């Protein structure tokens, strides 16, 4: 797990975690588990509570999502299919 100090990115992560502070709807994923697939209809967004998630487009990792970051929100906002697949890069005990 990488850590970052200060700056807007750290502030965004804290805000994301605070937003889901009281949510008790968590799912556990193992490294390699597919959270959602590119092209699927999206009905949920996620916040990473521990571990990392790789976002993949056509099988290529384009971004790694870290603790406190949100993923899957775009399919909810634009009502389009998932633009990438999300795969647990490390164990995610609470996502």
Coordinates of N, CA and C in Angstrom, one line a residue:
X1 N 0.8 -1.2 0.0 CA 0.0 0.0 0.0 C 0.9 1.2 0.0
X2 N 0.6 2.1 -0.9 CA 1.4 3.4 -1.0 C 0.7 4.4 -0.2
X3 N 1.6 5.3 0.4 CA 1.0 6.4 1.1 C 1.4 7.7 0.5
X4 N 0.6 8.7 0.6 CA 0.9 10.1 0.1 C 0.6 11.0 1.2
X5 N 1.4 12.1 1.3 CA 1.2 13.1 2.4 C 0.8 14.4 1.7
X6 N -0.3 15.0 2.4 CA -0.7 16.3 2.0 C -1.2 16.4 0.6
X7 N -1.5 17.6 0.1 CA -2.0 17.9 -1.2 C -3.4 17.5 -1.4
X8 N -4.0 17.9 -2.6 CA -5.4 17.6 -2.9 C -5.7 16.1 -3.0
X9 N -4.8 15.3 -3.4 CA -5.1 13.9 -3.6 C -5.4 13.3 -2.2
X10 N -4.6 13.6 -1.2 CA -4.9 13.1 0.2 C -6.2 13.6 0.7
X11 N -6.5 14.9 0.5 CA -7.7 15.5 0.9 C -8.9 14.8 0.3
X12 N -8.8 14.4 -1.0 CA -9.9 13.7 -1.7 C -10.1 12.4 -1.0
X13 N -9.1 11.7 -0.7 CA -9.2 10.3 -0.1 C -9.9 10.4 1.2
X14 N -9.5 11.4 2.0 CA -10.1 11.5 3.4 C -11.6 11.8 3.2
X15 N -12.0 12.7 2.2 CA -13.4 13.0 2.0 C -14.1 11.8 1.5
X16 N -13.6 11.0 0.7 CA -14.2 9.8 0.2 C -14.5 8.8 1.3
X17 N -13.5 8.6 2.2 CA -13.7 7.7 3.3 C -14.7 8.2 4.3
X18 N -14.7 9.5 4.5 CA -15.7 10.1 5.4 C -17.1 9.9 4.9
X19 N -17.3 10.1 3.6 CA -18.6 9.9 2.9 C -19.2 8.6 3.2
X20 N -18.4 7.5 3.2 CA -18.9 6.2 3.4 C -18.7 5.7 4.9
X21 N -18.4 6.6 5.8 CA -18.1 6.3 7.1 C -19.1 5.4 7.8
X22 N -20.3 5.6 7.6 CA -21.4 4.8 8.3 C -22.0 3.7 7.5
X23 N -21.5 3.5 6.3 CA -22.0 2.5 5.4 C -21.5 1.1 5.9
X24 N -22.4 0.1 6.0 CA -22.0 -1.2 6.5 C -22.2 -2.2 5.4
X25 N -22.3 -1.8 4.2 CA -22.5 -2.7 3.0 C -21.1 -3.0 2.4
X26 N -20.3 -3.8 3.0 CA -18.9 -4.0 2.5 C -18.8 -5.4 1.9
X27 N -18.0 -5.5 0.9 CA -17.7 -6.8 0.2 C -16.2 -7.1 0.3
X28 N -15.9 -8.4 0.5 CA -14.4 -8.7 0.5 C -14.1 -9.4 -0.8
X29 N -12.9 -9.0 -1.3 CA -12.4 -9.5 -2.6 C -11.0 -10.1 -2.4
X30 N -10.6 -11.1 -3.1 CA -9.2 -11.6 -3.0 C -8.5 -11.1 -4.2
X31 N -7.2 -11.1 -4.2 CA -6.4 -10.6 -5.3 C -6.7 -11.4 -6.5
X32 N -7.0 -10.7 -7.6 CA -7.4 -11.3 -8.9 C -8.9 -11.4 -9.1
X33 N -9.7 -11.2 -8.1 CA -11.1 -11.2 -8.2 C -11.6 -10.0 -9.1
X34 N -12.5 -10.2 -10.0 CA -13.1 -9.2 -10.8 C -14.2 -8.5 -10.1
X35 N -14.2 -7.2 -9.9 CA -15.2 -6.5 -9.1 C -16.3 -6.1 -10.1
X36 N -15.9 -5.6 -11.3 CA -16.9 -5.4 -12.4 C -16.1 -5.5 -13.7
X37 N -16.9 -5.7 -14.8 CA -16.3 -5.9 -16.1 C -16.6 -4.7 -17.0
X38 N -15.6 -4.4 -17.8 CA -15.8 -3.4 -18.9 C -17.0 -3.8 -19.8
X39 N -17.9 -2.8 -20.0 CA -19.0 -3.0 -20.9 C -20.3 -3.4 -20.1
X40 N -20.2 -3.8 -18.8 CA -21.3 -4.1 -18.0 C -22.1 -2.8 -17.7
X41 N -23.4 -3.0 -17.4 CA -24.2 -1.9 -16.8 C -23.8 -1.8 -15.4
X42 N -23.6 -0.5 -14.9 CA -23.2 -0.3 -13.6 C -24.3 0.1 -12.7
X43 N -24.4 -0.5 -11.5 CA -25.5 -0.2 -10.5 C -24.9 0.2 -9.2
X44 N -23.6 0.1 -9.1 CA -22.9 0.4 -7.8 C -21.6 1.1 -8.0
X45 N -21.2 1.9 -7.0 CA -19.9 2.5 -7.0 C -19.2 2.0 -5.7
X46 N -17.9 2.1 -5.7 CA -17.1 1.5 -4.6 C -16.1 2.4 -4.0
X47 N -15.8 2.2 -2.8 CA -14.6 3.0 -2.2 C -13.7 1.9 -1.6
X48 N -12.4 2.1 -1.9 CA -11.4 1.1 -1.4 C -11.1 1.4 0.0
X49 N -11.4 0.5 0.9 CA -11.1 0.6 2.4 C -9.7 0.0 2.7
X50 N -9.2 -0.9 1.9 CA -7.9 -1.5 2.1 C -7.5 -2.2 0.8
X51 N -6.2 -2.2 0.6 CA -5.7 -2.8 -0.7 C -5.7 -1.9 -1.9
X52 N -5.6 -2.5 -3.1 CA -5.6 -1.7 -4.3 C -6.4 -2.4 -5.4
X53 N -6.9 -1.6 -6.3 CA -7.7 -2.1 -7.4 C -7.1 -1.6 -8.7
X54 N -6.9 -2.5 -9.7 CA -6.5 -2.2 -11.0 C -7.6 -1.9 -11.9
X55 N -7.7 -0.8 -12.6 CA -8.7 -0.5 -13.6 C -8.0 -0.9 -14.9
X56 N -8.7 -1.7 -15.7 CA -8.2 -2.3 -17.0 C -9.1 -2.0 -18.1
X57 N -8.5 -1.5 -19.2 CA -9.2 -1.3 -20.5 C -8.6 -2.3 -21.5
X58 N -9.5 -3.2 -22.0 CA -9.0 -4.2 -23.0 C -7.8 -5.0 -22.4
X59 N -7.9 -5.3 -21.1 CA -6.9 -6.1 -20.5 C -5.6 -5.4 -20.0
X60 N -5.5 -4.1 -20.3 CA -4.3 -3.3 -20.0 C -4.6 -2.5 -18.7
X61 N -3.8 -2.5 -17.7 CA -4.0 -1.7 -16.5 C -3.7 -0.2 -16.9
X62 N -4.7 0.6 -16.7 CA -4.6 2.1 -17.0 C -4.5 2.9 -15.7
X63 N -4.9 2.3 -14.6 CA -4.8 3.1 -13.3 C -5.0 2.1 -12.2
X64 N -4.3 2.4 -11.1 CA -4.4 1.7 -9.9 C -5.1 2.6 -8.8
X65 N -6.2 2.1 -8.3 CA -7.0 2.8 -7.3 C -6.5 2.4 -5.9
X66 N -6.3 3.3 -5.0 CA -5.7 3.0 -3.7 C -6.7 3.3 -2.6
X67 N -6.3 3.1 -1.4 CA -7.2 3.3 -0.2 C -7.8 4.7 -0.2
X68 N -9.1 4.7 0.0 CA -9.8 6.0 0.1 C -10.4 6.5 -1.2
X69 N -9.9 5.9 -2.3 CA -10.4 6.4 -3.6 C -11.7 5.6 -4.0
X70 N -12.5 6.3 -4.9 CA -13.8 5.8 -5.4 C -13.6 5.3 -6.8
X71 N -14.3 4.2 -7.1 CA -14.3 3.7 -8.4 C -15.7 3.2 -8.8
X72 N -16.0 3.2 -10.1 CA -17.3 2.8 -10.6 C -18.4 3.8 -10.6
X73 N -18.0 5.0 -10.3 CA -19.0 6.1 -10.2 C -19.5 6.6 -11.6
X74 N -18.6 6.5 -12.6 CA -18.9 7.1 -13.9 C -20.1 6.4 -14.5
X75 N -20.2 5.1 -14.4 CA -21.4 4.4 -14.9 C -22.7 4.9 -14.3
X76 N -22.6 5.3 -13.1 CA -23.8 5.8 -12.4 C -24.2 7.2 -12.9
X77 N -23.1 8.0 -13.1 CA -23.3 9.4 -13.4 C -23.7 9.6 -14.9
X78 N -23.1 8.9 -15.8 CA -23.4 9.1 -17.2 C -24.3 8.0 -17.8
X79 N -24.8 7.1 -17.0 CA -25.7 6.1 -17.4 C -25.2 5.2 -18.6
X80 N -23.9 5.2 -18.8 CA -23.3 4.4 -19.8 C -22.7 3.1 -19.2
X81 N -22.3 2.2 -20.1 CA -21.7 0.9 -19.6 C -20.4 1.2 -18.9
X82 N -19.9 0.3 -18.2 CA -18.6 0.4 -17.5 C -17.5 0.7 -18.6
X83 N -16.7 1.7 -18.4 CA -15.6 2.0 -19.3 C -14.3 1.2 -19.1
X84 N -14.3 0.5 -18.0 CA -13.1 -0.3 -17.6 C -13.5 -1.5 -16.7
X85 N -12.7 -2.5 -16.6 CA -12.8 -3.5 -15.7 C -12.1 -3.2 -14.4
X86 N -12.6 -3.6 -13.2 CA -11.9 -3.4 -12.0 C -11.5 -4.8 -11.4
X87 N -10.2 -4.9 -11.1 CA -9.7 -6.2 -10.6 C -8.9 -5.9 -9.3
X88 N -9.2 -6.7 -8.3 CA -8.5 -6.6 -7.0 C -7.0 -6.9 -7.3
X89 N -6.1 -5.9 -7.0 CA -4.7 -6.1 -7.2 C -4.1 -6.7 -6.0
X90 N -4.7 -6.5 -4.8 CA -4.3 -7.1 -3.6 C -5.5 -7.5 -2.8
X91 N -5.4 -8.2 -1.7 CA -6.6 -8.6 -1.0 C -7.4 -7.3 -0.5
X92 N -8.7 -7.3 -0.7 CA -9.5 -6.2 -0.3 C -10.5 -6.6 0.8
X93 N -10.1 -6.6 2.0 CA -11.0 -7.1 3.1 C -12.3 -6.3 3.2
X94 N -12.3 -5.1 2.8 CA -13.5 -4.3 2.9 C -13.6 -3.3 1.8
X95 N -14.4 -3.5 0.8 CA -14.5 -2.6 -0.3 C -16.0 -2.2 -0.5

